[in-house]
């Protein structure tokens, strides 16, 4: 990824998080922005969003974000000055849900075996 695109991506991610935190509330769930992937021509931008909460609250939260996309874009592009303002497309990111079982398996592993005697207190 080119340095400019990486900087645009990081700036959009930071400012989009600030916009959503200040102006939008979601009932019974926590919405986090995991990643922002603009296209090379900056016409479109996929926003990967994680929704923590009940599974039946995930799709309504993404639908709300896509419904309010115009207002979110206006607020975002007041803060981020670009020649072309990409159209935001919000997508559900399920990586957090997939990571929980893996973390539980890691936590259930026994402590590593060591040949050294325990350190004195």
N, CA, C and O atoms as a MOPAC input file, in Angstrom:
PM7 MOZYME 1SCF
protein

 N      0.85200 1    -1.17800 1     0.00000 1
 C      0.00000 1     0.00000 1     0.00000 1
 C      0.89200 1     1.23400 1     0.00000 1
 O      1.87900 1     1.30800 1     0.73200 1
 N      0.53200 1     2.17900 1    -0.81800 1
 C      1.30900 1     3.40700 1    -0.89900 1
 C      1.18000 1     4.19700 1     0.39900 1
 O      0.19100 1     4.08600 1     1.12200 1
 N      2.19500 1     4.98700 1     0.66700 1
 C      2.23100 1     5.76100 1     1.91100 1
 C      1.04800 1     6.72700 1     1.99500 1
 O      0.44900 1     6.87700 1     3.06000 1
 N      0.71100 1     7.37600 1     0.89100 1
 C     -0.40500 1     8.32000 1     0.89800 1
 C     -1.71800 1     7.60900 1     1.23300 1
 O     -2.50700 1     8.09800 1     2.04200 1
 N     -1.94300 1     6.46000 1     0.61000 1
 C     -3.17400 1     5.71400 1     0.87700 1
 C     -3.21900 1     5.25100 1     2.32800 1
 O     -4.28600 1     5.23700 1     2.94100 1
 N     -2.09200 1     4.88200 1     2.86700 1
 C     -2.04600 1     4.45800 1     4.26600 1
 C     -2.38100 1     5.62200 1     5.19000 1
 O     -3.09800 1     5.44400 1     6.17400 1
 N     -1.87000 1     6.80700 1     4.88200 1
 C     -2.18100 1     7.98300 1     5.69500 1
 C     -3.64900 1     8.36500 1     5.58400 1
 O     -4.27200 1     8.72300 1     6.58300 1
 N     -4.21100 1     8.29500 1     4.37600 1
 C     -5.63400 1     8.58700 1     4.18300 1
 C     -6.47100 1     7.60000 1     4.97600 1
 O     -7.43900 1     7.98200 1     5.63500 1
 N     -6.09900 1     6.34100 1     4.91200 1
 C     -6.83000 1     5.29200 1     5.63200 1
 C     -6.80900 1     5.53200 1     7.13400 1
 O     -7.85000 1     5.45100 1     7.78600 1
 N     -5.65000 1     5.82500 1     7.68800 1
 C     -5.53900 1     6.06300 1     9.12400 1
 C     -6.30000 1     7.31300 1     9.55300 1
 O     -6.94700 1     7.31800 1    10.60000 1
 N     -6.22500 1     8.37100 1     8.75100 1
 C     -6.94500 1     9.60000 1     9.06600 1
 C     -8.45000 1     9.37200 1     9.03400 1
 O     -9.16800 1     9.82400 1     9.92700 1
 N     -8.93200 1     8.67400 1     8.00700 1
 C    -10.36900 1     8.39700 1     7.91700 1
 C    -10.83500 1     7.52100 1     9.06700 1
 O    -11.92000 1     7.73700 1     9.60700 1
 N    -10.04200 1     6.54900 1     9.44400 1
 C    -10.39800 1     5.66800 1    10.55500 1
 C    -10.52500 1     6.46000 1    11.84800 1
 O    -11.50700 1     6.31400 1    12.57700 1
 N     -9.54200 1     7.29200 1    12.13000 1
 C     -9.55300 1     8.07500 1    13.37100 1
 C    -10.73100 1     9.04900 1    13.40800 1
 O    -11.42200 1     9.15000 1    14.42100 1
 N    -10.95800 1     9.75600 1    12.31800 1
 C    -12.03000 1    10.75100 1    12.30400 1
 C    -13.41000 1    10.11000 1    12.26400 1
 O    -14.35500 1    10.63800 1    12.84900 1
 N    -13.53500 1     8.97900 1    11.58200 1
 C    -14.81800 1     8.28400 1    11.54900 1
 C    -15.19100 1     7.77000 1    12.92800 1
 O    -16.35600 1     7.83300 1    13.32000 1
 N    -14.21300 1     7.26300 1    13.66500 1
 C    -14.46700 1     6.83700 1    15.04800 1
 C    -14.95800 1     8.00800 1    15.89000 1
 O    -15.87800 1     7.85300 1    16.69400 1
 N    -14.35200 1     9.17200 1    15.71200 1
 C    -14.75900 1    10.35600 1    16.47700 1
 C    -16.17000 1    10.78900 1    16.10600 1
 O    -16.95100 1    11.15600 1    16.98400 1
 N    -16.51000 1    10.75200 1    14.82400 1
 C    -17.85600 1    11.14600 1    14.36900 1
 C    -18.90600 1    10.21000 1    14.95400 1
 O    -19.92400 1    10.66500 1    15.47500 1
 N    -18.66200 1     8.91000 1    14.87000 1
 C    -19.64200 1     7.95200 1    15.38700 1
 C    -19.77900 1     8.05100 1    16.89900 1
 O    -20.87700 1     7.89500 1    17.43500 1
 N    -18.68700 1     8.30600 1    17.58100 1
 C    -18.72900 1     8.42000 1    19.04400 1
 C    -19.53800 1     9.63900 1    19.47700 1
 O    -20.30200 1     9.56700 1    20.44000 1
 N    -19.37600 1    10.74900 1    18.77700 1
 C    -20.04500 1    11.98500 1    19.18500 1
 C    -21.51200 1    12.06400 1    18.78900 1
 O    -22.32400 1    12.60400 1    19.53900 1
 N    -21.86400 1    11.53400 1    17.62300 1
 C    -23.17600 1    11.81700 1    17.05400 1
 C    -24.14700 1    10.63400 1    16.99400 1
 O    -25.31900 1    10.82900 1    16.66900 1
 N    -23.69700 1     9.42000 1    17.29500 1
 C    -24.57600 1     8.26000 1    17.10700 1
 C    -24.57000 1     7.37500 1    18.33900 1
 O    -23.52500 1     7.11900 1    18.93800 1
 N    -25.76000 1     6.91200 1    18.70600 1
 C    -25.95000 1     6.00500 1    19.83300 1
 C    -26.63500 1     4.74500 1    19.32000 1
 O    -27.48800 1     4.80100 1    18.43500 1
 N    -26.24600 1     3.61300 1    19.88800 1
 C    -26.82800 1     2.33800 1    19.50700 1
 C    -27.33700 1     1.65500 1    20.76000 1
 O    -26.63400 1     1.58900 1    21.76900 1
 N    -28.56700 1     1.14300 1    20.69700 1
 C    -29.20500 1     0.51900 1    21.85100 1
 C    -28.65500 1    -0.89100 1    22.07200 1
 O    -28.58400 1    -1.69700 1    21.14400 1
 N    -28.27400 1    -1.16900 1    23.29900 1
 C    -27.87400 1    -2.51200 1    23.74600 1
 C    -26.69800 1    -3.12000 1    22.97400 1
 O    -26.57200 1    -4.34400 1    22.92900 1
 N    -25.84800 1    -2.30700 1    22.37400 1
 C    -24.66700 1    -2.85300 1    21.70800 1
 C    -23.57800 1    -1.78800 1    21.62500 1
 O    -23.83500 1    -0.59200 1    21.76300 1
 N    -22.37500 1    -2.25500 1    21.40000 1
 C    -21.22200 1    -1.38000 1    21.25700 1
 C    -20.71600 1    -1.50700 1    19.82300 1
 O    -20.42700 1    -2.61000 1    19.36000 1
 N    -20.61000 1    -0.39500 1    19.12700 1
 C    -20.17200 1    -0.38900 1    17.73400 1
 C    -18.75000 1     0.15000 1    17.67700 1
 O    -18.46900 1     1.24100 1    18.17200 1
 N    -17.85600 1    -0.62300 1    17.06900 1
 C    -16.46300 1    -0.21400 1    16.91900 1
 C    -16.06300 1    -0.30600 1    15.45200 1
 O    -16.48400 1    -1.21700 1    14.73900 1
 N    -15.26000 1     0.63300 1    15.01600 1
 C    -14.76000 1     0.61800 1    13.64400 1
 C    -13.41700 1    -0.10700 1    13.66100 1
 O    -12.47000 1     0.34000 1    14.30800 1
 N    -13.34400 1    -1.23200 1    12.94200 1
 C    -12.12700 1    -2.03700 1    12.93100 1
 C    -11.16400 1    -1.60600 1    11.84000 1
 O     -9.95500 1    -1.54700 1    12.06300 1
 N    -11.69100 1    -1.30500 1    10.66200 1
 C    -10.81000 1    -0.98000 1     9.55000 1
 C    -11.55800 1    -0.16200 1     8.51300 1
 O    -12.78300 1    -0.21700 1     8.41000 1
 N    -10.78900 1     0.59600 1     7.74800 1
 C    -11.31100 1     1.41100 1     6.65600 1
 C    -10.44900 1     1.09800 1     5.44100 1
 O     -9.22700 1     1.22900 1     5.49800 1
 N    -11.07800 1     0.68500 1     4.34000 1
 C    -10.33100 1     0.34400 1     3.13900 1
 C    -10.81900 1     1.16700 1     1.94700 1
 O    -11.78500 1     0.78100 1     1.28900 1
 N    -10.17000 1     2.28500 1     1.66200 1
 C    -10.55000 1     3.06900 1     0.48000 1
 C    -10.00200 1     2.41300 1    -0.78700 1
 O     -8.95600 1     1.76400 1    -0.76100 1
 N    -10.72600 1     2.59400 1    -1.89600 1
 C    -10.21700 1     2.10600 1    -3.17200 1
 C     -9.11300 1     3.03900 1    -3.64900 1
 O     -8.96000 1     4.14600 1    -3.13400 1
 N     -8.34300 1     2.58700 1    -4.63600 1
 C     -7.21500 1     3.37600 1    -5.13300 1
 C     -7.65200 1     4.72900 1    -5.68800 1
 O     -6.93600 1     5.72100 1    -5.54900 1
 N     -8.83100 1     4.76900 1    -6.32100 1
 C     -9.30400 1     6.03100 1    -6.90500 1
 C    -10.09700 1     6.88500 1    -5.91100 1
 O    -10.58000 1     7.95800 1    -6.27200 1
 N    -10.23600 1     6.42200 1    -4.66600 1
 C    -10.93800 1     7.13000 1    -3.58400 1
 C    -12.39600 1     7.43500 1    -3.91900 1
 O    -12.93000 1     8.45300 1    -3.48100 1
 N    -13.03500 1     6.57400 1    -4.68100 1
 C    -14.46600 1     6.75100 1    -4.97000 1
 C    -15.33600 1     5.99700 1    -3.96500 1
 O    -16.45100 1     6.42600 1    -3.66600 1
 N    -14.84300 1     4.89600 1    -3.45400 1
 C    -15.58400 1     4.07900 1    -2.49200 1
 C    -14.67100 1     3.73800 1    -1.32500 1
 O    -13.44700 1     3.71100 1    -1.44800 1
 N    -15.30800 1     3.47900 1    -0.19000 1
 C    -14.53900 1     3.12900 1     1.00200 1
 C    -15.35900 1     2.13500 1     1.82200 1
 O    -16.46700 1     2.44200 1     2.26200 1
 N    -14.80300 1     0.94000 1     2.02100 1
 C    -15.45900 1    -0.05900 1     2.85900 1
 C    -15.05000 1     0.18700 1     4.30500 1
 O    -13.86800 1     0.31700 1     4.62200 1
 N    -16.05200 1     0.24800 1     5.16900 1
 C    -15.81400 1     0.46300 1     6.59300 1
 C    -16.24400 1    -0.81200 1     7.30900 1
 O    -17.42200 1    -1.17000 1     7.30200 1
 N    -15.28100 1    -1.49400 1     7.92600 1
 C    -15.56300 1    -2.74400 1     8.62300 1
 C    -15.84200 1    -2.43100 1    10.08900 1
 O    -14.99500 1    -1.90100 1    10.80900 1
 N    -17.06000 1    -2.77800 1    10.50500 1
 C    -17.56900 1    -2.40000 1    11.81500 1
 C    -17.84700 1    -3.65400 1    12.62400 1
 O    -18.45300 1    -4.60200 1    12.12500 1
 N    -17.40400 1    -3.66000 1    13.87300 1
 C    -17.72100 1    -4.73300 1    14.79800 1
 C    -18.84700 1    -4.28500 1    15.71600 1
 O    -18.85800 1    -3.15200 1    16.19700 1
 N    -19.78800 1    -5.18100 1    15.95200 1
 C    -20.91500 1    -4.88200 1    16.83500 1
 C    -20.88300 1    -5.88700 1    17.96600 1
 O    -21.10900 1    -7.07800 1    17.75100 1
 N    -20.60200 1    -5.41100 1    19.18000 1
 C    -20.56400 1    -6.27300 1    20.35300 1
 C    -21.89300 1    -6.15400 1    21.07600 1
 O    -22.33400 1    -5.06100 1    21.43000 1
 N    -22.50800 1    -7.28000 1    21.28200 1
 C    -23.80500 1    -7.30500 1    21.93400 1
 C    -24.55900 1    -8.54000 1    21.46900 1
 O    -23.96300 1    -9.50300 1    20.98600 1
 N    -25.85300 1    -8.49900 1    21.61700 1
 C    -26.67700 1    -9.63400 1    21.20200 1
 C    -26.61600 1    -9.78600 1    19.68100 1
 O    -26.57800 1    -8.79200 1    18.95700 1
 N    -26.60800 1   -11.04100 1    19.19400 1
 C    -26.51500 1   -11.26400 1    17.74600 1
 C    -27.65000 1   -10.62400 1    16.94500 1
 O    -27.45800 1   -10.25500 1    15.78600 1
 N    -28.82700 1   -10.49100 1    17.55400 1
 C    -29.94200 1    -9.89300 1    16.81000 1
 C    -29.82800 1    -8.37300 1    16.70500 1
 O    -30.64300 1    -7.74800 1    16.02500 1
 N    -28.84600 1    -7.76900 1    17.35500 1
 C    -28.64500 1    -6.31300 1    17.28300 1
 C    -27.61300 1    -5.91900 1    16.22400 1
 O    -27.46000 1    -4.73600 1    15.92200 1
 N    -26.90300 1    -6.90100 1    15.65900 1
 C    -25.82800 1    -6.59000 1    14.72800 1
 C    -26.33700 1    -6.04000 1    13.40400 1
 O    -25.90400 1    -4.97300 1    12.96800 1
 N    -27.23800 1    -6.74800 1    12.76900 1
 C    -27.74400 1    -6.30400 1    11.46600 1
 C    -28.48100 1    -4.96400 1    11.55500 1
 O    -28.29600 1    -4.12500 1    10.67400 1
 N    -29.32000 1    -4.72300 1    12.59200 1
 C    -29.94500 1    -3.40300 1    12.69700 1
 C    -28.93000 1    -2.27000 1    12.87000 1
 O    -29.14900 1    -1.16600 1    12.37300 1
 N    -27.82300 1    -2.53300 1    13.56900 1
 C    -26.80400 1    -1.48800 1    13.74400 1
 C    -26.15100 1    -1.15700 1    12.40900 1
 O    -25.94100 1     0.01800 1    12.10700 1
 N    -25.82400 1    -2.16300 1    11.60200 1
 C    -25.23200 1    -1.93200 1    10.28400 1
 C    -26.24000 1    -1.24200 1     9.37500 1
 O    -25.87600 1    -0.35200 1     8.60700 1
 N    -27.49800 1    -1.64500 1     9.45700 1
 C    -28.54000 1    -1.00700 1     8.64300 1
 C    -28.68700 1     0.46800 1     9.01800 1
 O    -28.87200 1     1.31600 1     8.14500 1
 N    -28.60400 1     0.77600 1    10.31800 1
 C    -28.68900 1     2.16500 1    10.75600 1
 C    -27.52100 1     2.97600 1    10.20400 1
 O    -27.71100 1     4.10300 1     9.74500 1
 N    -26.31900 1     2.41400 1    10.24700 1
 C    -25.16000 1     3.11600 1     9.71600 1
 C    -25.30400 1     3.36500 1     8.21500 1
 O    -24.98800 1     4.45600 1     7.73900 1
 N    -25.77200 1     2.38000 1     7.47400 1
 C    -25.94600 1     2.55700 1     6.03100 1
 C    -27.07500 1     3.53300 1     5.71700 1
 O    -27.01100 1     4.25700 1     4.72400 1
 N    -28.10800 1     3.55600 1     6.55900 1
 C    -29.20300 1     4.51400 1     6.38100 1
 C    -28.72500 1     5.94000 1     6.61600 1
 O    -29.12400 1     6.86200 1     5.90400 1
 N    -27.87700 1     6.11500 1     7.60900 1
 C    -27.36700 1     7.43800 1     7.97800 1
 C    -26.06100 1     7.77600 1     7.25900 1
 O    -25.36600 1     8.71500 1     7.64600 1
 N    -25.73000 1     7.02600 1     6.23100 1
 C    -24.45500 1     7.18900 1     5.53800 1
 C    -24.22400 1     8.60600 1     5.03200 1
 O    -23.11200 1     9.12100 1     5.14900 1
 N    -25.23700 1     9.24400 1     4.47900 1
 C    -25.07700 1    10.60300 1     3.96400 1
 C    -24.67300 1    11.59300 1     5.04100 1
 O    -23.76000 1    12.39500 1     4.84700 1
 N    -25.34900 1    11.53500 1     6.16700 1
 C    -25.01900 1    12.44000 1     7.27000 1
 C    -23.63800 1    12.14200 1     7.84400 1
 O    -22.89600 1    13.05800 1     8.20000 1
 N    -23.29900 1    10.86500 1     7.93200 1
 C    -21.97700 1    10.48200 1     8.44100 1
 C    -20.89500 1    10.98100 1     7.49300 1
 O    -19.87900 1    11.51800 1     7.93500 1
 N    -21.10700 1    10.80700 1     6.19700 1
 C    -20.13300 1    11.27500 1     5.20200 1
 C    -19.95600 1    12.78800 1     5.27200 1
 O    -18.82800 1    13.27900 1     5.22800 1
 N    -21.04700 1    13.52800 1     5.37900 1
 C    -20.95000 1    14.99500 1     5.46000 1
 C    -20.12500 1    15.41700 1     6.67000 1
 O    -19.25100 1    16.27800 1     6.57400 1
 N    -20.41600 1    14.79600 1     7.80800 1
 C    -19.68600 1    15.14200 1     9.03200 1
 C    -18.21500 1    14.74000 1     8.92300 1
 O    -17.33200 1    15.47400 1     9.36500 1
 N    -17.95900 1    13.58100 1     8.33700 1
 C    -16.58700 1    13.10200 1     8.19000 1
 C    -15.78600 1    14.01400 1     7.26300 1
 O    -14.63900 1    14.34600 1     7.56400 1
 N    -16.37000 1    14.41500 1     6.15600 1
 C    -15.61300 1    15.18200 1     5.17300 1
 C    -15.52300 1    16.66200 1     5.50500 1
 O    -14.84500 1    17.41300 1     4.80400 1
 N    -16.19500 1    17.08600 1     6.56200 1
 C    -15.91700 1    18.41600 1     7.12100 1
 C    -14.56500 1    18.38100 1     7.83000 1
 O    -13.86300 1    19.38900 1     7.90700 1
 N    -14.21600 1    17.20600 1     8.34400 1
 C    -12.99400 1    17.05100 1     9.12200 1
 C    -11.82300 1    16.54400 1     8.27700 1
 O    -10.66700 1    16.83400 1     8.58400 1
 N    -12.11700 1    15.79200 1     7.21700 1
 C    -11.08500 1    15.22700 1     6.34700 1
 C    -11.21900 1    15.87300 1     4.97600 1
 O    -12.20700 1    15.64500 1     4.27800 1
 N    -10.25900 1    16.66000 1     4.59400 1
 C    -10.30200 1    17.37000 1     3.31700 1
 C     -9.60000 1    16.53900 1     2.24700 1
 O     -8.38300 1    16.35500 1     2.28300 1
 N    -10.38800 1    16.04000 1     1.29400 1
 C     -9.86700 1    15.27800 1     0.17400 1
 C    -10.43800 1    15.84300 1    -1.12400 1
 O    -11.51300 1    16.44300 1    -1.13000 1
 N     -9.71800 1    15.64800 1    -2.20900 1
 C    -10.21300 1    16.10000 1    -3.50900 1
 C    -11.50500 1    15.37800 1    -3.85700 1
 O    -12.48100 1    16.00100 1    -4.27500 1
 N    -11.50600 1    14.05900 1    -3.68300 1
 C    -12.70600 1    13.25500 1    -3.88300 1
 C    -13.07700 1    12.61400 1    -2.55600 1
 O    -12.23000 1    12.02700 1    -1.88400 1
 N    -14.31400 1    12.72600 1    -2.19100 1
 C    -14.78600 1    12.12700 1    -0.94300 1
 C    -15.40400 1    10.77700 1    -1.25800 1
 O    -16.43600 1    10.71800 1    -1.92800 1
 N    -14.80600 1     9.70000 1    -0.79800 1
 C    -15.34000 1     8.37400 1    -1.12700 1
 C    -16.68700 1     8.10300 1    -0.47400 1
 O    -16.99000 1     8.59700 1     0.61200 1
 N    -17.47900 1     7.30700 1    -1.16700 1
 C    -18.76700 1     6.87800 1    -0.62900 1
 C    -18.50900 1     5.75700 1     0.37100 1
 O    -17.83500 1     4.77800 1     0.05100 1
 N    -19.04200 1     5.90000 1     1.57200 1
 C    -18.83900 1     4.90900 1     2.63000 1
 C    -19.80100 1     3.74400 1     2.46300 1
 O    -20.97900 1     3.93600 1     2.16200 1
 N    -19.29600 1     2.55000 1     2.65800 1
 C    -20.11200 1     1.34300 1     2.64400 1
 C    -19.78900 1     0.59200 1     3.93200 1
 O    -18.67000 1     0.11000 1     4.10800 1
 N    -20.75800 1     0.49100 1     4.82600 1
 C    -20.54000 1    -0.15100 1     6.11900 1
 C    -20.77800 1    -1.65300 1     5.99900 1
 O    -21.78700 1    -2.09500 1     5.45000 1
 N    -19.82700 1    -2.42900 1     6.52300 1
 C    -19.91000 1    -3.89000 1     6.47700 1
 C    -19.64400 1    -4.45000 1     7.87200 1
 O    -18.83500 1    -3.91500 1     8.63100 1
 N    -20.33700 1    -5.52700 1     8.18900 1
 C    -20.17500 1    -6.17400 1     9.49400 1
 C    -18.88800 1    -6.99000 1     9.50800 1
 O    -18.64500 1    -7.78500 1     8.60000 1
 N    -18.07300 1    -6.79900 1    10.52200 1
 C    -16.81400 1    -7.51800 1    10.68900 1
 C    -16.97600 1    -8.47800 1    11.86200 1
 O    -17.19400 1    -8.04700 1    12.99400 1
 N    -16.87100 1    -9.76200 1    11.59800 1
 C    -17.09900 1   -10.78900 1    12.62200 1
 C    -15.80200 1   -11.37300 1    13.19000 1
 O    -15.83200 1   -12.43800 1    13.80500 1
 N    -14.68600 1   -10.71200 1    13.00000 1
 C    -13.41300 1   -11.27600 1    13.47600 1
 C    -13.36300 1   -11.37900 1    14.99400 1
 O    -12.75000 1   -12.30800 1    15.52000 1
 N    -13.98300 1   -10.46300 1    15.70500 1
 C    -13.98300 1   -10.52000 1    17.16500 1
 C    -14.72100 1   -11.76100 1    17.64900 1
 O    -14.27600 1   -12.42400 1    18.58600 1
 N    -15.84400 1   -12.07600 1    17.01700 1
 C    -16.60600 1   -13.26300 1    17.39900 1
 C    -15.80400 1   -14.53200 1    17.15100 1
 O    -15.87300 1   -15.48200 1    17.93000 1
 N    -15.04400 1   -14.54000 1    16.06300 1
 C    -14.24000 1   -15.71500 1    15.74300 1
 C    -13.04900 1   -15.86700 1    16.68700 1
 O    -12.56400 1   -16.97900 1    16.89800 1
 N    -12.58200 1   -14.77600 1    17.24600 1
 C    -11.40000 1   -14.80800 1    18.10700 1
 C    -11.72000 1   -15.29100 1    19.52400 1
 O    -10.84000 1   -15.83000 1    20.19400 1
 N    -12.93900 1   -15.11300 1    19.98700 1
 C    -13.28900 1   -15.48100 1    21.36600 1
 C    -13.05100 1   -16.96900 1    21.64300 1
 O    -12.42900 1   -17.27900 1    22.66000 1
 N    -13.50700 1   -17.91100 1    20.80000 1
 C    -13.21600 1   -19.32300 1    21.08900 1
 C    -11.72200 1   -19.62700 1    21.09500 1
 O    -11.26200 1   -20.44600 1    21.89200 1
 N    -10.97200 1   -18.99000 1    20.23200 1
 C     -9.52600 1   -19.20100 1    20.20200 1
 C     -8.87200 1   -18.72300 1    21.49800 1
 O     -7.99100 1   -19.39700 1    22.03200 1
 N     -9.28700 1   -17.59000 1    21.99700 1
 C     -8.74700 1   -17.06600 1    23.25700 1
 C     -9.10700 1   -17.98900 1    24.41200 1
 O     -8.29900 1   -18.19200 1    25.31800 1
 N    -10.31300 1   -18.55000 1    24.38900 1
 C    -10.71300 1   -19.47900 1    25.44600 1
 C     -9.85400 1   -20.74200 1    25.42300 1
 O     -9.50100 1   -21.27000 1    26.47700 1
 N     -9.51800 1   -21.22700 1    24.23000 1
 C     -8.65500 1   -22.40200 1    24.12200 1
 C     -7.26400 1   -22.08500 1    24.65600 1
 O     -6.68200 1   -22.88200 1    25.39200 1
 N     -6.73800 1   -20.94100 1    24.29400 1
 C     -5.41100 1   -20.54500 1    24.76800 1
 C     -5.39200 1   -20.41000 1    26.28800 1
 O     -4.43900 1   -20.83900 1    26.94000 1
 N     -6.43800 1   -19.81800 1    26.85100 1
 C     -6.51300 1   -19.66200 1    28.30500 1
 C     -6.61800 1   -21.00200 1    29.02800 1
 O     -6.18500 1   -21.11400 1    30.17500 1
 N     -7.18400 1   -22.02000 1    28.37900 1
 C     -7.36000 1   -23.31400 1    29.04000 1
 C     -6.10400 1   -24.19200 1    28.96200 1
 O     -6.06800 1   -25.25400 1    29.58200 1
 N     -5.08600 1   -23.77800 1    28.22500 1
 C     -3.85400 1   -24.56000 1    28.12600 1
 C     -3.10800 1   -24.54600 1    29.45700 1
 O     -3.16000 1   -23.55900 1    30.19100 1
 N     -2.40500 1   -25.65600 1    29.77000 1
 C     -1.62600 1   -25.67400 1    31.02200 1
 C     -0.41700 1   -24.74400 1    30.90300 1
 O      0.00400 1   -24.36700 1    29.80900 1
 N      0.11600 1   -24.39500 1    32.05500 1
 C      1.30000 1   -23.52600 1    32.07900 1
 C      2.47500 1   -24.25400 1    31.45300 1
 O      2.54600 1   -25.48000 1    31.54500 1
 N      3.39700 1   -23.54700 1    30.82200 1
 C      4.54000 1   -24.20900 1    30.19900 1
 C      5.43700 1   -24.86900 1    31.24500 1
 O      5.58900 1   -24.37200 1    32.36100 1
 N      6.02100 1   -25.98800 1    30.86000 1
 C      6.90500 1   -26.73100 1    31.74600 1
 C      8.27200 1   -26.06500 1    31.76900 1
 O      8.78200 1   -25.64000 1    30.73200 1
 N      8.85500 1   -25.97800 1    32.94400 1
 C     10.15700 1   -25.34500 1    33.07500 1
 C     11.06200 1   -26.25900 1    33.90200 1
 O     10.64000 1   -26.80300 1    34.92300 1
 N     12.31600 1   -26.42500 1    33.45200 1
 C     13.29700 1   -27.23400 1    34.18700 1
 C     13.93500 1   -26.47200 1    35.34500 1
 O     14.55100 1   -27.07200 1    36.22600 1
 N     13.78900 1   -25.18700 1    35.33900 1
 C     14.40800 1   -24.35300 1    36.36500 1
 C     13.58200 1   -24.40000 1    37.63500 1
 O     12.35400 1   -24.46200 1    37.56700 1
 N     14.22400 1   -24.37100 1    38.78700 1
 C     13.47400 1   -24.32700 1    40.05500 1
 C     12.78100 1   -22.96800 1    40.17700 1
 O     13.22900 1   -21.99300 1    39.57300 1
 N     11.73000 1   -22.89400 1    40.92600 1
 C     11.03900 1   -21.61500 1    41.11200 1
 C     11.94100 1   -20.58500 1    41.78300 1
 O     12.77100 1   -20.93100 1    42.62400 1
 N     11.78000 1   -19.35600 1    41.41700 1
 C     12.59100 1   -18.27100 1    41.99100 1
 C     12.20600 1   -18.03600 1    43.43900 1
 O     11.02200 1   -18.08700 1    43.77200 1
 N     13.18100 1   -17.77700 1    44.31700 1
 C     12.84900 1   -17.49800 1    45.73300 1
 C     12.11900 1   -16.15700 1    45.85200 1
 O     12.32900 1   -15.23400 1    45.06500 1
 N     11.29300 1   -16.09300 1    46.82400 1
 C     10.52600 1   -14.85600 1    47.04600 1
 C     11.26500 1   -13.86700 1    47.82500 1
 O     10.75100 1   -12.78100 1    48.09100 1

